[in-house]
């Protein structure tokens, strides 16, 4: 095997074409906090040839529980500058461009004009800017992978990669779906990393130590934002090597709506069940048939409903190929859920 340097362990998986595709790829990473920082580092270690990193923030002590760049020695320093140094130390061949600025909704178009970018990795937690970025990427047919809410989550086994219109249990994703639909963005244009775990409520807003407006405090742990970031980077690397985005599974919004409707019906039927308990089937002896016959246990009430839901969910599964859009005619189901933020 030739001396491949940083690609020595990558080459057996991706081959010459895949490695070449990574070397020629240019990825824009918007936000390099808890999610984006791990995404940027994973892309650099995979051998992506060019990275443009956008963030205005500096490292704070509270970042240390989840952000790869956050150390006692880096508190107060610019995150994008630190990542530029880190990426160059990992992969000297990677061309790094830093934009140390707060990205607003009005800035998105100019930012995309600075391309061309082969991939956009969205790790923004400002909702208006995030939606504008996703809208323009979709309308320009740019490849974009986006982080939904990583705050308030604890279960790493619930992370998924799918079309953004297949997300659920995430307030940030709900707002994105609603606005993108209003702006004419169809399914199949935005790949999202999200968690199916219900979001835990944040603490009440309290004043910022840096002098900003009071903000609700979302709980975060070391492994959830990093897992989000690594999944986003993995989606980019997989597409560069194979031409396809991986998909964890596909949950159509019609299936989500049906599930919510079924739960509502079960709740309405519960009091009736309590008032009118099911009569026991008469025994064989009562029917005059001699020996008692054992009747096979059947799932009853909520157990039967759960079984039906699981079967419906299995029928909707999709674990291979391109990320598919929701079924034709599906309607969105934006139910109120606790606030979730992406990079924090």
mmCIF file of C-alpha atoms in Angstrom:
data_model
loop_
_atom_site.group_PDB
_atom_site.id
_atom_site.type_symbol
_atom_site.label_atom_id
_atom_site.label_comp_id
_atom_site.label_asym_id
_atom_site.label_seq_id
_atom_site.Cartn_x
_atom_site.Cartn_y
_atom_site.Cartn_z
ATOM 1 C CA UNK A 1 0.000 0.000 0.000
ATOM 2 C CA UNK A 2 1.387 3.457 -0.855
ATOM 3 C CA UNK A 3 2.189 5.999 1.869
ATOM 4 C CA UNK A 4 -1.171 7.671 2.268
ATOM 5 C CA UNK A 5 -0.555 9.671 5.443
ATOM 6 C CA UNK A 6 -3.857 10.844 6.917
ATOM 7 C CA UNK A 7 -5.765 8.669 4.402
ATOM 8 C CA UNK A 8 -4.114 5.362 5.383
ATOM 9 C CA UNK A 9 -7.179 4.159 7.316
ATOM 10 C CA UNK A 10 -9.688 6.001 5.107
ATOM 11 C CA UNK A 11 -8.526 4.510 1.803
ATOM 12 C CA UNK A 12 -9.637 0.897 2.532
ATOM 13 C CA UNK A 13 -13.210 2.126 3.062
ATOM 14 C CA UNK A 14 -13.552 4.830 0.426
ATOM 15 C CA UNK A 15 -11.044 3.798 -2.224
ATOM 16 C CA UNK A 16 -9.239 6.156 -4.568
ATOM 17 C CA UNK A 17 -12.400 7.822 -5.898
ATOM 18 C CA UNK A 18 -13.778 8.489 -2.434
ATOM 19 C CA UNK A 19 -10.504 9.909 -1.132
ATOM 20 C CA UNK A 20 -10.189 12.129 -4.195
ATOM 21 C CA UNK A 21 -13.752 13.360 -3.716
ATOM 22 C CA UNK A 22 -12.958 14.361 -0.113
ATOM 23 C CA UNK A 23 -9.761 16.148 -1.134
ATOM 24 C CA UNK A 24 -11.723 18.147 -3.723
ATOM 25 C CA UNK A 25 -14.658 18.943 -1.404
ATOM 26 C CA UNK A 26 -15.313 22.343 0.166
ATOM 27 C CA UNK A 27 -17.604 22.365 3.211
ATOM 28 C CA UNK A 28 -19.141 25.420 4.874
ATOM 29 C CA UNK A 29 -19.729 24.897 8.607
ATOM 30 C CA UNK A 30 -22.035 27.490 10.177
ATOM 31 C CA UNK A 31 -21.541 27.460 13.927
ATOM 32 C CA UNK A 32 -18.626 25.680 15.624
ATOM 33 C CA UNK A 33 -20.050 25.139 19.104
ATOM 34 C CA UNK A 34 -21.086 21.845 20.652
ATOM 35 C CA UNK A 35 -22.386 20.348 17.395
ATOM 36 C CA UNK A 36 -20.470 22.238 14.711
ATOM 37 C CA UNK A 37 -17.100 21.897 16.417
ATOM 38 C CA UNK A 38 -17.211 18.110 16.284
ATOM 39 C CA UNK A 39 -18.526 18.216 12.713
ATOM 40 C CA UNK A 40 -15.663 20.463 11.610
ATOM 41 C CA UNK A 41 -13.016 18.305 13.284
ATOM 42 C CA UNK A 42 -14.432 15.077 11.838
ATOM 43 C CA UNK A 43 -14.414 16.582 8.341
ATOM 44 C CA UNK A 44 -10.809 17.712 8.783
ATOM 45 C CA UNK A 45 -9.723 14.265 9.995
ATOM 46 C CA UNK A 46 -11.527 12.643 7.048
ATOM 47 C CA UNK A 47 -9.389 14.743 4.706
ATOM 48 C CA UNK A 48 -11.831 17.319 3.351
ATOM 49 C CA UNK A 49 -9.786 19.696 1.211
ATOM 50 C CA UNK A 50 -11.344 23.019 2.232
ATOM 51 C CA UNK A 51 -13.357 24.249 5.200
ATOM 52 C CA UNK A 52 -15.024 27.603 5.750
ATOM 53 C CA UNK A 53 -15.917 28.103 9.414
ATOM 54 C CA UNK A 54 -18.410 30.739 10.595
ATOM 55 C CA UNK A 55 -18.953 31.762 14.231
ATOM 56 C CA UNK A 56 -18.736 34.936 16.305
ATOM 57 C CA UNK A 57 -18.463 33.383 19.754
ATOM 58 C CA UNK A 58 -15.613 32.997 22.229
ATOM 59 C CA UNK A 59 -15.000 30.066 24.568
ATOM 60 C CA UNK A 60 -16.650 30.296 27.983
ATOM 61 C CA UNK A 61 -16.331 28.106 31.065
ATOM 62 C CA UNK A 62 -19.838 26.689 30.513
ATOM 63 C CA UNK A 63 -18.704 25.320 27.119
ATOM 64 C CA UNK A 64 -16.333 22.833 28.751
ATOM 65 C CA UNK A 65 -18.963 20.151 29.346
ATOM 66 C CA UNK A 66 -19.546 19.570 25.619
ATOM 67 C CA UNK A 67 -17.310 21.556 23.219
ATOM 68 C CA UNK A 68 -14.106 19.986 21.953
ATOM 69 C CA UNK A 69 -12.258 23.308 21.785
ATOM 70 C CA UNK A 70 -13.203 24.426 25.321
ATOM 71 C CA UNK A 71 -10.338 24.229 27.837
ATOM 72 C CA UNK A 72 -9.182 26.377 30.720
ATOM 73 C CA UNK A 73 -6.378 27.561 28.450
ATOM 74 C CA UNK A 74 -8.776 28.640 25.665
ATOM 75 C CA UNK A 75 -11.446 30.523 27.673
ATOM 76 C CA UNK A 76 -12.001 33.952 26.126
ATOM 77 C CA UNK A 77 -10.487 33.082 22.741
ATOM 78 C CA UNK A 78 -12.302 33.097 19.387
ATOM 79 C CA UNK A 79 -13.740 29.689 18.512
ATOM 80 C CA UNK A 80 -13.142 29.962 14.763
ATOM 81 C CA UNK A 81 -9.536 31.035 15.271
ATOM 82 C CA UNK A 82 -8.939 28.119 17.615
ATOM 83 C CA UNK A 83 -10.472 25.713 15.116
ATOM 84 C CA UNK A 84 -8.377 27.135 12.287
ATOM 85 C CA UNK A 85 -5.246 26.333 14.298
ATOM 86 C CA UNK A 86 -6.572 22.902 15.258
ATOM 87 C CA UNK A 87 -7.596 21.911 11.716
ATOM 88 C CA UNK A 88 -4.220 22.962 10.279
ATOM 89 C CA UNK A 89 -2.501 20.890 12.967
ATOM 90 C CA UNK A 90 -4.645 17.870 12.028
ATOM 91 C CA UNK A 91 -4.494 18.202 8.252
ATOM 92 C CA UNK A 92 -1.994 20.726 6.905
ATOM 93 C CA UNK A 93 -3.361 20.232 3.375
ATOM 94 C CA UNK A 94 -6.820 21.516 4.336
ATOM 95 C CA UNK A 95 -7.477 25.110 3.276
ATOM 96 C CA UNK A 96 -9.227 26.852 6.171
ATOM 97 C CA UNK A 97 -11.171 30.099 5.852
ATOM 98 C CA UNK A 98 -12.589 31.702 9.003
ATOM 99 C CA UNK A 99 -15.421 34.206 9.219
ATOM 100 C CA UNK A 100 -15.437 35.600 12.746
ATOM 101 C CA UNK A 101 -18.857 37.238 12.648
ATOM 102 C CA UNK A 102 -22.410 36.845 13.902
ATOM 103 C CA UNK A 103 -24.416 35.461 10.995
ATOM 104 C CA UNK A 104 -27.803 37.143 10.571
ATOM 105 C CA UNK A 105 -30.720 36.398 8.283
ATOM 106 C CA UNK A 106 -29.646 39.276 6.034
ATOM 107 C CA UNK A 107 -26.091 37.899 5.706
ATOM 108 C CA UNK A 108 -26.967 34.429 4.446
ATOM 109 C CA UNK A 109 -27.230 35.233 0.735
ATOM 110 C CA UNK A 110 -23.854 37.014 0.667
ATOM 111 C CA UNK A 111 -22.278 34.118 2.565
ATOM 112 C CA UNK A 112 -23.488 31.541 0.048
ATOM 113 C CA UNK A 113 -22.260 33.764 -2.789
ATOM 114 C CA UNK A 114 -18.712 33.336 -1.432
ATOM 115 C CA UNK A 115 -18.755 29.692 -2.570
ATOM 116 C CA UNK A 116 -19.025 27.469 -4.413
ATOM 117 C CA UNK A 117 -19.540 25.105 -1.522
ATOM 118 C CA UNK A 118 -20.011 21.397 -2.062
ATOM 119 C CA UNK A 119 -21.680 20.955 1.323
ATOM 120 C CA UNK A 120 -23.269 23.236 3.908
ATOM 121 C CA UNK A 121 -23.306 22.010 7.508
ATOM 122 C CA UNK A 122 -25.884 23.995 9.493
ATOM 123 C CA UNK A 123 -25.266 24.130 13.244
ATOM 124 C CA UNK A 124 -26.953 27.495 13.860
ATOM 125 C CA UNK A 125 -29.236 27.986 16.864
ATOM 126 C CA UNK A 126 -30.705 31.354 15.815
ATOM 127 C CA UNK A 127 -33.989 30.227 14.313
ATOM 128 C CA UNK A 128 -34.528 33.021 11.761
ATOM 129 C CA UNK A 129 -30.994 32.688 10.364
ATOM 130 C CA UNK A 130 -31.224 28.917 10.304
ATOM 131 C CA UNK A 131 -34.486 28.926 8.347
ATOM 132 C CA UNK A 132 -33.164 31.472 5.837
ATOM 133 C CA UNK A 133 -30.023 29.374 5.294
ATOM 134 C CA UNK A 134 -32.040 26.200 4.740
ATOM 135 C CA UNK A 135 -34.460 28.019 2.436
ATOM 136 C CA UNK A 136 -31.719 29.401 0.193
ATOM 137 C CA UNK A 137 -29.791 26.124 0.145
ATOM 138 C CA UNK A 138 -32.955 24.285 -0.888
ATOM 139 C CA UNK A 139 -33.847 26.811 -3.587
ATOM 140 C CA UNK A 140 -30.285 26.847 -4.941
ATOM 141 C CA UNK A 141 -30.241 23.048 -4.763
ATOM 142 C CA UNK A 142 -27.165 23.049 -2.531
ATOM 143 C CA UNK A 143 -26.415 19.981 -0.417
ATOM 144 C CA UNK A 144 -27.211 20.884 3.171
ATOM 145 C CA UNK A 145 -27.231 18.870 6.378
ATOM 146 C CA UNK A 146 -28.800 20.535 9.409
ATOM 147 C CA UNK A 147 -28.741 19.990 13.157
ATOM 148 C CA UNK A 148 -32.055 20.129 14.944
ATOM 149 C CA UNK A 149 -32.373 20.444 18.734
ATOM 150 C CA UNK A 150 -29.582 18.804 20.725
ATOM 151 C CA UNK A 151 -30.457 20.556 23.988
ATOM 152 C CA UNK A 152 -32.687 18.784 26.484
ATOM 153 C CA UNK A 153 -31.808 15.326 25.146
ATOM 154 C CA UNK A 154 -30.138 12.420 26.974
ATOM 155 C CA UNK A 155 -30.627 9.220 24.964
ATOM 156 C CA UNK A 156 -27.968 8.755 22.235
ATOM 157 C CA UNK A 157 -29.828 5.776 20.765
ATOM 158 C CA UNK A 158 -32.681 8.041 19.604
ATOM 159 C CA UNK A 159 -30.614 10.077 17.113
ATOM 160 C CA UNK A 160 -31.742 9.871 13.496
ATOM 161 C CA UNK A 161 -30.869 11.201 10.066
ATOM 162 C CA UNK A 162 -33.742 11.888 7.685
ATOM 163 C CA UNK A 163 -35.556 14.461 5.609
ATOM 164 C CA UNK A 164 -36.388 17.500 7.747
ATOM 165 C CA UNK A 165 -40.108 17.010 7.048
ATOM 166 C CA UNK A 166 -39.914 13.634 8.813
ATOM 167 C CA UNK A 167 -38.769 15.071 12.158
ATOM 168 C CA UNK A 168 -40.777 15.060 15.378
ATOM 169 C CA UNK A 169 -40.445 15.729 19.125
ATOM 170 C CA UNK A 170 -38.392 18.877 18.476
ATOM 171 C CA UNK A 171 -39.646 22.458 18.761
ATOM 172 C CA UNK A 172 -36.842 23.815 16.577
ATOM 173 C CA UNK A 173 -37.608 21.301 13.845
ATOM 174 C CA UNK A 174 -41.327 22.120 14.053
ATOM 175 C CA UNK A 175 -40.673 25.820 13.419
ATOM 176 C CA UNK A 176 -38.290 25.006 10.565
ATOM 177 C CA UNK A 177 -40.822 22.700 8.904
ATOM 178 C CA UNK A 178 -43.593 25.254 9.225
ATOM 179 C CA UNK A 179 -41.571 28.135 7.770
ATOM 180 C CA UNK A 180 -39.936 26.121 5.009
ATOM 181 C CA UNK A 181 -43.341 24.897 3.891
ATOM 182 C CA UNK A 182 -44.615 28.498 3.822
ATOM 183 C CA UNK A 183 -41.630 29.523 1.693
ATOM 184 C CA UNK A 184 -42.250 26.821 -0.875
ATOM 185 C CA UNK A 185 -39.465 24.407 0.080
ATOM 186 C CA UNK A 186 -40.525 20.863 -0.850
ATOM 187 C CA UNK A 187 -39.513 17.652 0.934
ATOM 188 C CA UNK A 188 -36.276 16.009 -0.159
ATOM 189 C CA UNK A 189 -34.060 19.125 -0.063
ATOM 190 C CA UNK A 190 -32.804 19.271 3.561
ATOM 191 C CA UNK A 191 -31.214 16.401 5.479
ATOM 192 C CA UNK A 192 -31.658 16.768 9.245
ATOM 193 C CA UNK A 193 -30.014 15.184 12.261
ATOM 194 C CA UNK A 194 -32.521 15.001 15.095
ATOM 195 C CA UNK A 195 -33.529 13.074 18.192
ATOM 196 C CA UNK A 196 -36.841 11.251 18.553
ATOM 197 C CA UNK A 197 -36.543 11.575 22.334
ATOM 198 C CA UNK A 198 -39.076 13.988 23.893
ATOM 199 C CA UNK A 199 -37.292 17.186 24.897
ATOM 200 C CA UNK A 200 -36.779 17.950 28.570
ATOM 201 C CA UNK A 201 -37.951 21.417 29.598
ATOM 202 C CA UNK A 202 -35.288 24.126 30.063
ATOM 203 C CA UNK A 203 -34.872 26.199 33.196
ATOM 204 C CA UNK A 204 -36.592 29.577 33.355
ATOM 205 C CA UNK A 205 -34.686 32.447 31.637
ATOM 206 C CA UNK A 206 -31.957 34.074 33.695
ATOM 207 C CA UNK A 207 -29.575 36.976 32.956
ATOM 208 C CA UNK A 208 -26.553 36.206 30.790
ATOM 209 C CA UNK A 209 -23.142 36.432 32.453
ATOM 210 C CA UNK A 210 -21.832 38.117 29.294
ATOM 211 C CA UNK A 211 -24.440 40.892 29.403
ATOM 212 C CA UNK A 212 -26.848 39.555 26.762
ATOM 213 C CA UNK A 213 -30.593 39.169 27.054
ATOM 214 C CA UNK A 214 -31.955 36.636 29.575
ATOM 215 C CA UNK A 215 -32.203 33.202 27.971
ATOM 216 C CA UNK A 216 -33.775 29.901 28.912
ATOM 217 C CA UNK A 217 -31.105 27.454 30.020
ATOM 218 C CA UNK A 218 -31.215 24.163 28.129
ATOM 219 C CA UNK A 219 -29.559 21.143 29.670
ATOM 220 C CA UNK A 220 -26.775 19.572 27.613
ATOM 221 C CA UNK A 221 -24.369 16.685 28.141
ATOM 222 C CA UNK A 222 -20.953 15.880 26.716
ATOM 223 C CA UNK A 223 -22.055 13.121 24.341
ATOM 224 C CA UNK A 224 -25.257 14.407 22.676
ATOM 225 C CA UNK A 225 -23.981 17.522 20.799
ATOM 226 C CA UNK A 226 -20.864 15.614 19.767
ATOM 227 C CA UNK A 227 -22.994 12.738 18.441
ATOM 228 C CA UNK A 228 -25.079 15.215 16.423
ATOM 229 C CA UNK A 229 -21.921 16.758 14.951
ATOM 230 C CA UNK A 230 -20.361 13.418 14.072
ATOM 231 C CA UNK A 231 -23.568 12.281 12.369
ATOM 232 C CA UNK A 232 -23.628 15.446 10.248
ATOM 233 C CA UNK A 233 -19.995 14.974 9.266
ATOM 234 C CA UNK A 234 -20.687 11.322 8.534
ATOM 235 C CA UNK A 235 -23.521 12.282 6.197
ATOM 236 C CA UNK A 236 -21.200 14.593 4.249
ATOM 237 C CA UNK A 237 -18.399 12.033 4.042
ATOM 238 C CA UNK A 238 -20.825 9.279 3.012
ATOM 239 C CA UNK A 239 -22.259 11.439 0.234
ATOM 240 C CA UNK A 240 -18.831 12.501 -1.012
ATOM 241 C CA UNK A 241 -17.765 8.859 -1.254
ATOM 242 C CA UNK A 242 -20.996 7.277 -2.545
ATOM 243 C CA UNK A 243 -23.134 10.071 -3.986
ATOM 244 C CA UNK A 244 -25.915 9.310 -1.482
ATOM 245 C CA UNK A 245 -26.860 10.570 1.962
ATOM 246 C CA UNK A 246 -27.453 7.811 4.505
ATOM 247 C CA UNK A 247 -30.862 7.647 6.170
ATOM 248 C CA UNK A 248 -31.507 6.211 9.631
ATOM 249 C CA UNK A 249 -35.181 5.713 8.876
ATOM 250 C CA UNK A 250 -38.104 7.511 7.287
ATOM 251 C CA UNK A 251 -41.063 8.675 9.331
ATOM 252 C CA UNK A 252 -43.636 10.390 7.155
ATOM 253 C CA UNK A 253 -45.590 13.249 8.660
ATOM 254 C CA UNK A 254 -48.756 11.373 7.783
ATOM 255 C CA UNK A 255 -47.608 8.548 10.059
ATOM 256 C CA UNK A 256 -46.881 11.071 12.825
ATOM 257 C CA UNK A 257 -50.333 12.596 12.471
ATOM 258 C CA UNK A 258 -51.952 9.159 12.511
ATOM 259 C CA UNK A 259 -50.025 8.243 15.651
ATOM 260 C CA UNK A 260 -51.124 11.451 17.425
ATOM 261 C CA UNK A 261 -54.753 10.852 16.388
ATOM 262 C CA UNK A 262 -54.597 7.265 17.657
ATOM 263 C CA UNK A 263 -53.238 8.384 21.043
ATOM 264 C CA UNK A 264 -56.026 10.971 21.344
ATOM 265 C CA UNK A 265 -58.663 8.344 20.598
ATOM 266 C CA UNK A 266 -57.179 6.000 23.201
ATOM 267 C CA UNK A 267 -57.292 8.762 25.823
ATOM 268 C CA UNK A 268 -60.944 9.498 25.039
ATOM 269 C CA UNK A 269 -61.850 5.806 25.272
ATOM 270 C CA UNK A 270 -60.097 5.212 28.618
ATOM 271 C CA UNK A 271 -62.955 6.360 30.936
ATOM 272 C CA UNK A 272 -65.430 4.213 29.006
ATOM 273 C CA UNK A 273 -63.203 1.197 29.468
ATOM 274 C CA UNK A 274 -63.076 1.814 33.222
ATOM 275 C CA UNK A 275 -66.844 2.240 33.504
ATOM 276 C CA UNK A 276 -67.637 -0.789 31.333
ATOM 277 C CA UNK A 277 -65.042 -3.471 32.078
ATOM 278 C CA UNK A 278 -64.954 -6.323 29.622
ATOM 279 C CA UNK A 279 -66.938 -9.388 30.621
ATOM 280 C CA UNK A 280 -64.930 -12.507 31.139
ATOM 281 C CA UNK A 281 -65.530 -15.278 28.654
ATOM 282 C CA UNK A 282 -67.562 -18.076 30.296
ATOM 283 C CA UNK A 283 -65.492 -21.048 31.278
ATOM 284 C CA UNK A 284 -65.891 -24.422 29.628
ATOM 285 C CA UNK A 285 -67.473 -25.723 32.841
ATOM 286 C CA UNK A 286 -70.033 -22.899 32.812
ATOM 287 C CA UNK A 287 -70.921 -23.809 29.244
ATOM 288 C CA UNK A 288 -71.377 -27.416 30.366
ATOM 289 C CA UNK A 289 -68.323 -28.619 28.558
ATOM 290 C CA UNK A 290 -66.468 -30.501 31.287
ATOM 291 C CA UNK A 291 -62.745 -29.614 31.543
ATOM 292 C CA UNK A 292 -61.648 -25.998 31.456
ATOM 293 C CA UNK A 293 -59.880 -24.998 28.253
ATOM 294 C CA UNK A 294 -56.969 -22.562 28.319
ATOM 295 C CA UNK A 295 -57.539 -19.503 26.173
ATOM 296 C CA UNK A 296 -54.421 -17.958 24.620
ATOM 297 C CA UNK A 297 -53.677 -14.542 26.145
ATOM 298 C CA UNK A 298 -54.364 -11.671 23.770
ATOM 299 C CA UNK A 299 -52.969 -8.128 24.141
ATOM 300 C CA UNK A 300 -55.640 -5.917 25.675
ATOM 301 C CA UNK A 301 -56.251 -2.150 25.823
ATOM 302 C CA UNK A 302 -53.074 -0.028 25.726
ATOM 303 C CA UNK A 303 -50.860 -3.070 25.104
ATOM 304 C CA UNK A 304 -52.750 -3.862 21.906
ATOM 305 C CA UNK A 305 -52.574 -0.220 20.824
ATOM 306 C CA UNK A 306 -48.812 -0.146 21.390
ATOM 307 C CA UNK A 307 -48.436 -3.323 19.335
ATOM 308 C CA UNK A 308 -50.390 -1.742 16.485
ATOM 309 C CA UNK A 309 -48.274 1.418 16.664
ATOM 310 C CA UNK A 310 -45.045 -0.580 16.536
ATOM 311 C CA UNK A 311 -46.245 -2.485 13.507
ATOM 312 C CA UNK A 312 -47.191 0.762 11.763
ATOM 313 C CA UNK A 313 -43.786 2.252 12.603
ATOM 314 C CA UNK A 314 -42.006 -0.828 11.261
ATOM 315 C CA UNK A 315 -43.969 -0.556 8.029
ATOM 316 C CA UNK A 316 -42.718 3.010 7.614
ATOM 317 C CA UNK A 317 -39.047 2.084 8.125
ATOM 318 C CA UNK A 318 -36.358 2.819 5.556
ATOM 319 C CA UNK A 319 -32.694 2.315 6.319
ATOM 320 C CA UNK A 320 -30.937 2.497 2.965
ATOM 321 C CA UNK A 321 -30.378 4.735 -0.050
ATOM 322 C CA UNK A 322 -31.265 8.390 -0.548
ATOM 323 C CA UNK A 323 -33.317 10.186 2.080
ATOM 324 C CA UNK A 324 -36.889 9.785 0.769
ATOM 325 C CA UNK A 325 -39.557 12.508 0.965
ATOM 326 C CA UNK A 326 -42.790 12.020 2.908
ATOM 327 C CA UNK A 327 -45.716 10.296 1.244
ATOM 328 C CA UNK A 328 -47.692 12.326 -1.279
ATOM 329 C CA UNK A 329 -50.423 14.381 0.300
ATOM 330 C CA UNK A 330 -48.964 14.100 3.801
ATOM 331 C CA UNK A 331 -49.915 16.880 6.201
ATOM 332 C CA UNK A 332 -47.584 18.411 8.775
ATOM 333 C CA UNK A 333 -48.135 17.868 12.474
ATOM 334 C CA UNK A 334 -46.589 20.716 14.446
ATOM 335 C CA UNK A 335 -47.619 19.965 18.005
ATOM 336 C CA UNK A 336 -46.341 22.210 20.855
ATOM 337 C CA UNK A 337 -43.233 20.672 22.435
ATOM 338 C CA UNK A 338 -40.569 22.069 24.794
ATOM 339 C CA UNK A 339 -37.920 24.357 23.336
ATOM 340 C CA UNK A 340 -34.891 22.607 21.788
ATOM 341 C CA UNK A 341 -31.809 24.354 20.435
ATOM 342 C CA UNK A 342 -29.323 22.984 17.942
ATOM 343 C CA UNK A 343 -25.701 23.675 18.855
ATOM 344 C CA UNK A 344 -26.097 24.123 22.581
#
